[in-house]
Coordinates of C-alpha atoms in Angstrom, one line a residue:
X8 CA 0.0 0.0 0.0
X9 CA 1.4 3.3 -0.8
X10 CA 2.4 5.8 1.8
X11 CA -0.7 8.0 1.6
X12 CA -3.0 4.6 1.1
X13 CA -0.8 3.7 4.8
X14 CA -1.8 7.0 6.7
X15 CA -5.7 6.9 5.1
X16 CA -5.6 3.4 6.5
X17 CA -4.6 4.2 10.2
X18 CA -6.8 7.5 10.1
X19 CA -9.9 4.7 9.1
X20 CA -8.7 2.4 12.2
X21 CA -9.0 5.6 14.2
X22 CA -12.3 5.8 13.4
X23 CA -13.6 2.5 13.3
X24 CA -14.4 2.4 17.6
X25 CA -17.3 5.4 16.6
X26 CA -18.7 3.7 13.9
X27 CA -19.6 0.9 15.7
X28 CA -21.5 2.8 18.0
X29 CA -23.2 4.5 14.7
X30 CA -24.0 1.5 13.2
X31 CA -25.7 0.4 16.2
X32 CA -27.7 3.3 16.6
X33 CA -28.7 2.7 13.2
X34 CA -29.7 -0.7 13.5
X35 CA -31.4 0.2 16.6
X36 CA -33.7 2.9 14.8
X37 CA -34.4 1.3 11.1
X38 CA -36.5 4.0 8.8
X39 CA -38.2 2.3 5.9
X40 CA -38.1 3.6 2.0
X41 CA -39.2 7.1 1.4
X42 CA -39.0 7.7 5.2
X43 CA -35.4 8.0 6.0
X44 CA -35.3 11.6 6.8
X45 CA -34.0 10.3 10.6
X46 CA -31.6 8.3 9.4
X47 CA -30.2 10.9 7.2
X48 CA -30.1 13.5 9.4
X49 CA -28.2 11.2 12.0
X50 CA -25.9 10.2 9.5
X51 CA -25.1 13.5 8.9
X52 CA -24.6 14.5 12.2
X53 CA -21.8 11.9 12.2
X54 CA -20.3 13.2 8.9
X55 CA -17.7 16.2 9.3
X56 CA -18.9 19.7 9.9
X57 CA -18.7 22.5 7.4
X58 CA -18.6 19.9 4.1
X59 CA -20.4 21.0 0.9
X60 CA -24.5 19.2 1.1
X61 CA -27.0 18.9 -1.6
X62 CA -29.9 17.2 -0.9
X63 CA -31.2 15.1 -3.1
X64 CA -33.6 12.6 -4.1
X65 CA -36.2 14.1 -1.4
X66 CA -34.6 12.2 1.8
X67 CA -31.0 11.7 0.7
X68 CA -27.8 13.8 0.3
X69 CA -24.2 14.1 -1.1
X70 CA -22.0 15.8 0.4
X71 CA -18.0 16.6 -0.3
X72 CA -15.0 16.1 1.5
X73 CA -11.0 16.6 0.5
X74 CA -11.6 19.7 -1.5
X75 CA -12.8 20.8 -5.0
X76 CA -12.5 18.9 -8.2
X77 CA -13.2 15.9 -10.3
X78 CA -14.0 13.6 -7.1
X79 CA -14.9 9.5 -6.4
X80 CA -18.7 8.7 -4.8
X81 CA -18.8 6.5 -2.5
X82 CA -22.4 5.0 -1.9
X83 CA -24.3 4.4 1.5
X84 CA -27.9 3.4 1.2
X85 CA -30.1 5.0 4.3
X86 CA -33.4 2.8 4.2
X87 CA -34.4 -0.4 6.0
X88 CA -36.8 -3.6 5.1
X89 CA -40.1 -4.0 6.4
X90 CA -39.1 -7.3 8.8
X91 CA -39.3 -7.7 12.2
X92 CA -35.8 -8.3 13.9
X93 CA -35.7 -11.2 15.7
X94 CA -32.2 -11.5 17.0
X95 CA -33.0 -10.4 20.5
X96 CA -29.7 -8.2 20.7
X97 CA -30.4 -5.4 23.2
X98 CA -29.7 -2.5 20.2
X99 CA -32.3 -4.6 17.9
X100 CA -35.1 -2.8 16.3
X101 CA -38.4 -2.5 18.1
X102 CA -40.4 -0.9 15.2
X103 CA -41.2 -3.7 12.5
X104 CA -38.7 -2.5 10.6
X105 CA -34.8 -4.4 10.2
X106 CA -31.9 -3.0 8.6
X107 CA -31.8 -7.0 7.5
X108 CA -29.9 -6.0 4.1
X109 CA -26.8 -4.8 5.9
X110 CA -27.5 -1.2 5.2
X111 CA -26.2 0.2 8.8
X112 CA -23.1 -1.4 8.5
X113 CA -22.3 0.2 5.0
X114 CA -23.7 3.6 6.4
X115 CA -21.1 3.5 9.6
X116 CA -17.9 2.3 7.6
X117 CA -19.5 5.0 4.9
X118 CA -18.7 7.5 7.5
X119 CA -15.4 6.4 9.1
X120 CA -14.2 6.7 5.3
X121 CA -15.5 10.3 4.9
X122 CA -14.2 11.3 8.2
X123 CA -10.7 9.8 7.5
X124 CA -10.4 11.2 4.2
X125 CA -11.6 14.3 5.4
X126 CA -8.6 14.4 8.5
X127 CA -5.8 13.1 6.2
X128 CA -4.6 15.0 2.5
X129 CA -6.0 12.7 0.0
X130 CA -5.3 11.8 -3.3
X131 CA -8.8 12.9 -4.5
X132 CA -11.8 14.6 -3.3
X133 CA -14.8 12.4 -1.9
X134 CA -18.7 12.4 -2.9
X135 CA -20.5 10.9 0.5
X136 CA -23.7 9.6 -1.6
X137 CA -26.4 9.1 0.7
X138 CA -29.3 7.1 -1.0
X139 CA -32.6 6.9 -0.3
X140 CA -35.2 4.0 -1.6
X141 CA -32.6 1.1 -2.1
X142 CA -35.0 -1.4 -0.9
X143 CA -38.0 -0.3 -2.8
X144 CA -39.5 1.8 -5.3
X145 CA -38.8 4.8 -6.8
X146 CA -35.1 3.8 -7.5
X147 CA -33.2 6.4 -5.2
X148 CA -30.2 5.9 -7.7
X149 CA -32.2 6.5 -10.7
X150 CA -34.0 9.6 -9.4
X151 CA -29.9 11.3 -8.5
X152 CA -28.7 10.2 -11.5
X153 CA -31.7 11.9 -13.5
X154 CA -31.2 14.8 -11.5
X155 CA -27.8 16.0 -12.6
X156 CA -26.4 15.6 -9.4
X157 CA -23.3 13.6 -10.3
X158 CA -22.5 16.0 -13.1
X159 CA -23.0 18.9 -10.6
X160 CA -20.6 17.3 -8.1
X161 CA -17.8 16.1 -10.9
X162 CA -18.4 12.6 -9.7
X163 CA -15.8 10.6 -11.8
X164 CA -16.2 7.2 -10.8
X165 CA -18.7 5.2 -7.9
X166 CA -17.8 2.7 -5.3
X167 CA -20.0 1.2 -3.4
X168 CA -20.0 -2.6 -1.2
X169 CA -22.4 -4.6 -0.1
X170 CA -21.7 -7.2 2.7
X171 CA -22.4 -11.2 1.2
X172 CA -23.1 -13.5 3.5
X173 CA -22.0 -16.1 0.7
X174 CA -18.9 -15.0 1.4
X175 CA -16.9 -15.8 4.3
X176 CA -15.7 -13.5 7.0
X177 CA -12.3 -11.8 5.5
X178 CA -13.0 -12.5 2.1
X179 CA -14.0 -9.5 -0.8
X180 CA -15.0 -10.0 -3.8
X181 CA -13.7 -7.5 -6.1
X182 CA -15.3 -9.2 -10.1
X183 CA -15.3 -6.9 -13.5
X184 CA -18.0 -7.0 -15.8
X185 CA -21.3 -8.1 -14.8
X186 CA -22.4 -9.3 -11.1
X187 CA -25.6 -8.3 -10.9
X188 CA -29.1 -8.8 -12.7
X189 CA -31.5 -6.7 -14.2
X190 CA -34.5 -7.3 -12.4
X191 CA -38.3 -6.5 -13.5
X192 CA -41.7 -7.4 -12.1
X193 CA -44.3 -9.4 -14.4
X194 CA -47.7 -9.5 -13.8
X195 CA -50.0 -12.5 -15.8
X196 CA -53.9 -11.9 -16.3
X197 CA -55.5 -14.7 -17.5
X198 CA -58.8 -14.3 -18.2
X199 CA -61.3 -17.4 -19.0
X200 CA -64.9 -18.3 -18.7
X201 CA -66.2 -19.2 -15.4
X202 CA -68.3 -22.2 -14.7
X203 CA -69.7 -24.6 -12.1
X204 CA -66.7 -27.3 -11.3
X205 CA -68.8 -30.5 -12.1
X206 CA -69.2 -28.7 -15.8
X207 CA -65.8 -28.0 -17.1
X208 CA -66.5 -28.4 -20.8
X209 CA -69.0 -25.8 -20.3
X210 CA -66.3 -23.4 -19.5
X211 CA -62.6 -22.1 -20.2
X212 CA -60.6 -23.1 -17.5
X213 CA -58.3 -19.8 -16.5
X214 CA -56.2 -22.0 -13.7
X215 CA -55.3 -24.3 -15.8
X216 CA -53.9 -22.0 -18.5
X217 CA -52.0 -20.1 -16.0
X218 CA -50.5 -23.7 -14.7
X219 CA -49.7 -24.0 -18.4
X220 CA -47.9 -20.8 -18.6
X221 CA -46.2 -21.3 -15.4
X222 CA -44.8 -24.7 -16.8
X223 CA -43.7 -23.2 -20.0
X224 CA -42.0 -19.9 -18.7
X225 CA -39.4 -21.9 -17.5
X226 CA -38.4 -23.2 -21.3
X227 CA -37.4 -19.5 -21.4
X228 CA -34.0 -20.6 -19.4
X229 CA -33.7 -23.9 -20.5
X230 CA -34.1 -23.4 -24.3
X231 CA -34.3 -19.3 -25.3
X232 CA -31.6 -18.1 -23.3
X233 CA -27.9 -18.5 -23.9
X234 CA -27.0 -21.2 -21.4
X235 CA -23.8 -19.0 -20.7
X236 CA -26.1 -15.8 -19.8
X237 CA -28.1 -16.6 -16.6
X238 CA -31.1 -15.7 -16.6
X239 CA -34.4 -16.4 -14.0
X240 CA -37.8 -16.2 -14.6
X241 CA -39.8 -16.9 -10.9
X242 CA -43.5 -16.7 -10.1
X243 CA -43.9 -15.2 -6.6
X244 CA -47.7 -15.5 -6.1
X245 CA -50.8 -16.8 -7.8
X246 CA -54.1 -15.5 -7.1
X247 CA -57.1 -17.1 -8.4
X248 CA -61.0 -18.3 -7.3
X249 CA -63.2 -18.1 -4.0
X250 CA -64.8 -21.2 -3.7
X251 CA -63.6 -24.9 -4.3
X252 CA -66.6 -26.3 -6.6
X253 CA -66.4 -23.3 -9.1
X254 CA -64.1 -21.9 -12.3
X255 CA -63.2 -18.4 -11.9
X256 CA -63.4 -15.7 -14.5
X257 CA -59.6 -15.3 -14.6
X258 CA -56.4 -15.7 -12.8
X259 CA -53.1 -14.2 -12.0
X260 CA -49.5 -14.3 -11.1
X261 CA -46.5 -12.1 -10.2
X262 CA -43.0 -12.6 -10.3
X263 CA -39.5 -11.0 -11.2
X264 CA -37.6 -12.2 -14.2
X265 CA -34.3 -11.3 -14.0
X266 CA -31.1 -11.6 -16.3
X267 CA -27.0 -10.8 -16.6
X268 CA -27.6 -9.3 -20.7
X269 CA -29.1 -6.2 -21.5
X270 CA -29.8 -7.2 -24.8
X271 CA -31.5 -10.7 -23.8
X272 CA -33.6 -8.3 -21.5
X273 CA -34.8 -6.6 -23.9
X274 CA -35.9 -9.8 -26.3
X275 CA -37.0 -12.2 -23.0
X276 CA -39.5 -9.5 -22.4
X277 CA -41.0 -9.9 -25.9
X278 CA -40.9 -13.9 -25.8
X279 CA -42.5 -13.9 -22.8
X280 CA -45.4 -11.8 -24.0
X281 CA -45.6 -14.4 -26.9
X282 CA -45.1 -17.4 -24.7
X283 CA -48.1 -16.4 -22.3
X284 CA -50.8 -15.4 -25.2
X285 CA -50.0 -18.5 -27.0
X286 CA -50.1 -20.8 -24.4
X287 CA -53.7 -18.9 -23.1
X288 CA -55.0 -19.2 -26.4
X289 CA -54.4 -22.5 -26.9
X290 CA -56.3 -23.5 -23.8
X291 CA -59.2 -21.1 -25.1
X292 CA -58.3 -18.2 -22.7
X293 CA -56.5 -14.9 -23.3
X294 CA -53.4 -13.6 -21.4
X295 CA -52.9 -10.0 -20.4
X296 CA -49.4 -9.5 -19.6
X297 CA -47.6 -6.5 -18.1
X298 CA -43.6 -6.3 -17.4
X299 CA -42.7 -3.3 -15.0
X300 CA -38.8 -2.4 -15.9
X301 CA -36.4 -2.6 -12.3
X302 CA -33.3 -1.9 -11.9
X303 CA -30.6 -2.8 -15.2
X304 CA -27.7 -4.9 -15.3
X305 CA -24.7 -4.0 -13.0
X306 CA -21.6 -4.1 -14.9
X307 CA -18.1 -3.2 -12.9
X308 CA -15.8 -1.1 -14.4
X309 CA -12.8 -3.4 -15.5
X310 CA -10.0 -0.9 -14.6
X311 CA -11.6 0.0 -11.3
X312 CA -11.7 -3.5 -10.5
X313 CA -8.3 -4.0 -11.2
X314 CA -6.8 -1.2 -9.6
X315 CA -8.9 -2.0 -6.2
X316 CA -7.9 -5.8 -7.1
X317 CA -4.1 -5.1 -6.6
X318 CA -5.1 -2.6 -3.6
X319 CA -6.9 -5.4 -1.4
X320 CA -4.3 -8.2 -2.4
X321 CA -1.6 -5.4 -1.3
X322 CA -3.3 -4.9 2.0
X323 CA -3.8 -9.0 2.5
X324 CA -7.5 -8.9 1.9
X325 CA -8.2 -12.5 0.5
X326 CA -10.0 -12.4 -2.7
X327 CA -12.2 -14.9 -4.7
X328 CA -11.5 -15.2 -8.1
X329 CA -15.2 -14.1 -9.0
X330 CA -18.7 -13.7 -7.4
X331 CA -21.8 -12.8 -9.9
X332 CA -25.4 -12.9 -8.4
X333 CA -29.0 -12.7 -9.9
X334 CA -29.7 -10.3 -6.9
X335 CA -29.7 -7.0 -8.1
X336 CA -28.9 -3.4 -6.4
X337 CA -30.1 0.1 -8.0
X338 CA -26.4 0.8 -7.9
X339 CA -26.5 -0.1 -11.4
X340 CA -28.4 3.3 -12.2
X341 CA -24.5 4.8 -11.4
X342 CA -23.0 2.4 -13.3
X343 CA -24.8 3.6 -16.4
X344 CA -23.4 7.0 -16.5
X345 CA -20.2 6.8 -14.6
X346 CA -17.5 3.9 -14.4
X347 CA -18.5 2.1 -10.7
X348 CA -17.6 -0.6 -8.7
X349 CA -19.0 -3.0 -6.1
X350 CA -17.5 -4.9 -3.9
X351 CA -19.0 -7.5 -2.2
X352 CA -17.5 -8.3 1.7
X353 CA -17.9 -11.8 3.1
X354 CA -19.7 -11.9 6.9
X355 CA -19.1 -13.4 10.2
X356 CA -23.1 -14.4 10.2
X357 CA -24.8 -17.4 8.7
X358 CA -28.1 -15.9 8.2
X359 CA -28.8 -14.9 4.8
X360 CA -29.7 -11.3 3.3
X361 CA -33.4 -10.4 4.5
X362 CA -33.3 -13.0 7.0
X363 CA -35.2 -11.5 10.4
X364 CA -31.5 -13.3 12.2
X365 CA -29.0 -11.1 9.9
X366 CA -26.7 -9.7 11.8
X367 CA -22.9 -9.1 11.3
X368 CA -20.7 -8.5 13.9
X369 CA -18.0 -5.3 14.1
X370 CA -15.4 -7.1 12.3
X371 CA -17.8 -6.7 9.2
X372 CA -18.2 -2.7 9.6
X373 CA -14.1 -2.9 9.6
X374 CA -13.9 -5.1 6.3
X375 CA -16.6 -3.2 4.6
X376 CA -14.6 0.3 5.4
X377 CA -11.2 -1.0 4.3
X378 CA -12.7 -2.6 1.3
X379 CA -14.3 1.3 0.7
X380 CA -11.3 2.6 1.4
X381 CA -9.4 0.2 -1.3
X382 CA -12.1 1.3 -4.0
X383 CA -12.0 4.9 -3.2
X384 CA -7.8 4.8 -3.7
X385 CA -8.3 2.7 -7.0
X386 CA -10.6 5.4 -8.0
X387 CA -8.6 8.0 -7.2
X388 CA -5.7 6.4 -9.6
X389 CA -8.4 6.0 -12.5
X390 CA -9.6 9.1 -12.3
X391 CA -6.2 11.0 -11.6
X392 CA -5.0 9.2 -14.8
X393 CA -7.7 10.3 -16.7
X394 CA -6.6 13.7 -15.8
X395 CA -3.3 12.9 -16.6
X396 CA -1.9 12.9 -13.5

């Protein structure tokens, strides 16, 4: 690790015995999408004084430390899931809501990075980007990217990590290219002719075209997509009849199909739309279908990851050679307009992401921070390049 790498490093360390008691305070007090104005403003409290602030995206913020210039942001998301905790810690949440996606714990190494940077002369200027509405709709990310507020800030590059319980404790993932899915919501209407159940010639049976289009959905993945791009196509709920002895009118279902290709997005979209009113008309129903777009394909930036590659291998992080998931994160919105990376930190916990039990331990806020700090320095050398330093 270079010299100034070395001194960010110890001024991070410094930090790390506050943001523990941040992140528990966090954890403690969970706000839920679209309502994280008291998690933002605690946040902030913890940030350093006299910084640059814009708000943005109606409960979220940027704000700049290490003076003026083209400048690396470095994402925290501020909003928590609706799940009750149940890991009976005495700082859990009490208010339905969970900070079960790991959110507090990128939030508190978010600040000891900031503060750090801010105490120590570093080799570029920092973007704090606090985002609202991670976990749900509106994207946060899309609404600051539409808003100009990277451009206005000269936001050159965005880091962000995301602790992976998939990963074991001391490992980070740091993978170019693709890691993350698109994901969109479907909703299937299949609409039929309802009858009594002891008369089913008499009617057009809207169950058992949806089952049929359930079924055949799946021969999207096995035998329309590349078997070298994943892709997932998964019903979450079906909705159909009142009464056990009659046909209903029509029935529905709702899921997220997901996928690592923007182009095979765009065309699994359209053979799905085929797939469903083919399959509905062939069983003498007809199929409304309706594909809500979600967050895009997160690609990392190859020369980020390679720079912040040799950074956490210089500072004995141990890496795995790749990790790619059909999860997705509105991070990707960044990653559209700016070159971005995420990392991914292994955990000291077993439970999985969105599990009421989630809960890593301190060691985790310290990982997540030093892997920050790693993509914040790689940064610093891609953009500095770029400006010919």
């Amino acid at each position: 690790m270079s010299e100034i790498g070395a001194r960010l490093r110890d001024a991070l360390h410094a930090e790390l015995p506050a943001a523990y008691r941040l992140r528990r305070e966090l954890h403690a007090e969970p706000c839920l999408s679209g309502q994280e104005e008291p998690t933002l403003k605690r946040v902030l409290d913890a940030l350093p004084e006299g910084s640059a602030m814009e708000r943005v995206a109606g409960t979220g913020a940027l704000l700049r430390v290490g003076g003026d210039g083209l400048a690396v942001g470095v994402r925290g998301e501020l909003d928590a899931l609706p799940i009750p905790e149940e890991t009976g810690v005495p700082w859990a949440s009490q208010n339905g809501a969970m900070h079960a996606c790991g959110h507090d714990v990128h939030l508190a190494a978010l600040v000891a990075l900031t503060r750090a940077i801010d105490h120590v002369k570093a080799p570029a200027p920092m973007v704090a980007v606090l985002q609202p509405r991670e976990e749900g709709p509106p994207s946060g990310a899309r609404d600051i990217v539409e808003s100009g507020a990277l451009q206005r800030n000269l936001i050159g590059a965005m880091i962000a990590a995301h602790v992976q319980p998939v990963l074991a404790a001391g490992q980070t993932a740091c993978t170019p290219g693709a890691v993350n899915a698109s994901a969109d919501q479907f909703t299937v209407i299949v609409k039929g002719q309802g009858g009594h159940a002891a008369y089913p010639h008499l009617a057009r049976d809207p169950i058992l075209a949806l089952a049929q289009v359930i079924v055949a959905a799946q021969q999207l993945v096995s035998r329309d997509a590349d078997p070298m791009t994943p892709t997932v196509v998964t019903f979450g709920t079906v909705v159909a009849g009142s009464a056990p002895n009659a046909i209903p009118g029509q029935a529905a279902a709702r899921g997220t199909i997901r996928t690592m290709s923007e182009s095979w997005r765009r065309h699994l979209h359209q053979r799905f739309h085929e797939l469903a009113e083919g399959v509905a008309r062939a069983y003498g129903c007809e199929a409304e279908m309706r594909i809500t777009y979600g967050d895009p394909v997160l690609v990392n930036d190859a020369r980020l990851a390679e720079e912040t590659g040799c950074i956490l291998v210089d500072a004995a992080h141990h890496m795995p050679a790749t990790l790619r998931s059909c999860g997705a994160d509105d991070f990707a919105h960044f990653a559209s307009v700016v070159p971005s990376l995420m990392l991914f930190v292994g955990t000291d916990t077993k439970a999985g992401l969105h599990s009421p039990y989630f809960l890593p331990g301190d060691d985790t806020v310290r990982a997540l921070a030093e892997s920050l700090l790693a993509g914040y320095l790689g940064a610093a050398q891609v953009i500095g390049a770029g400006q010919g330093h």
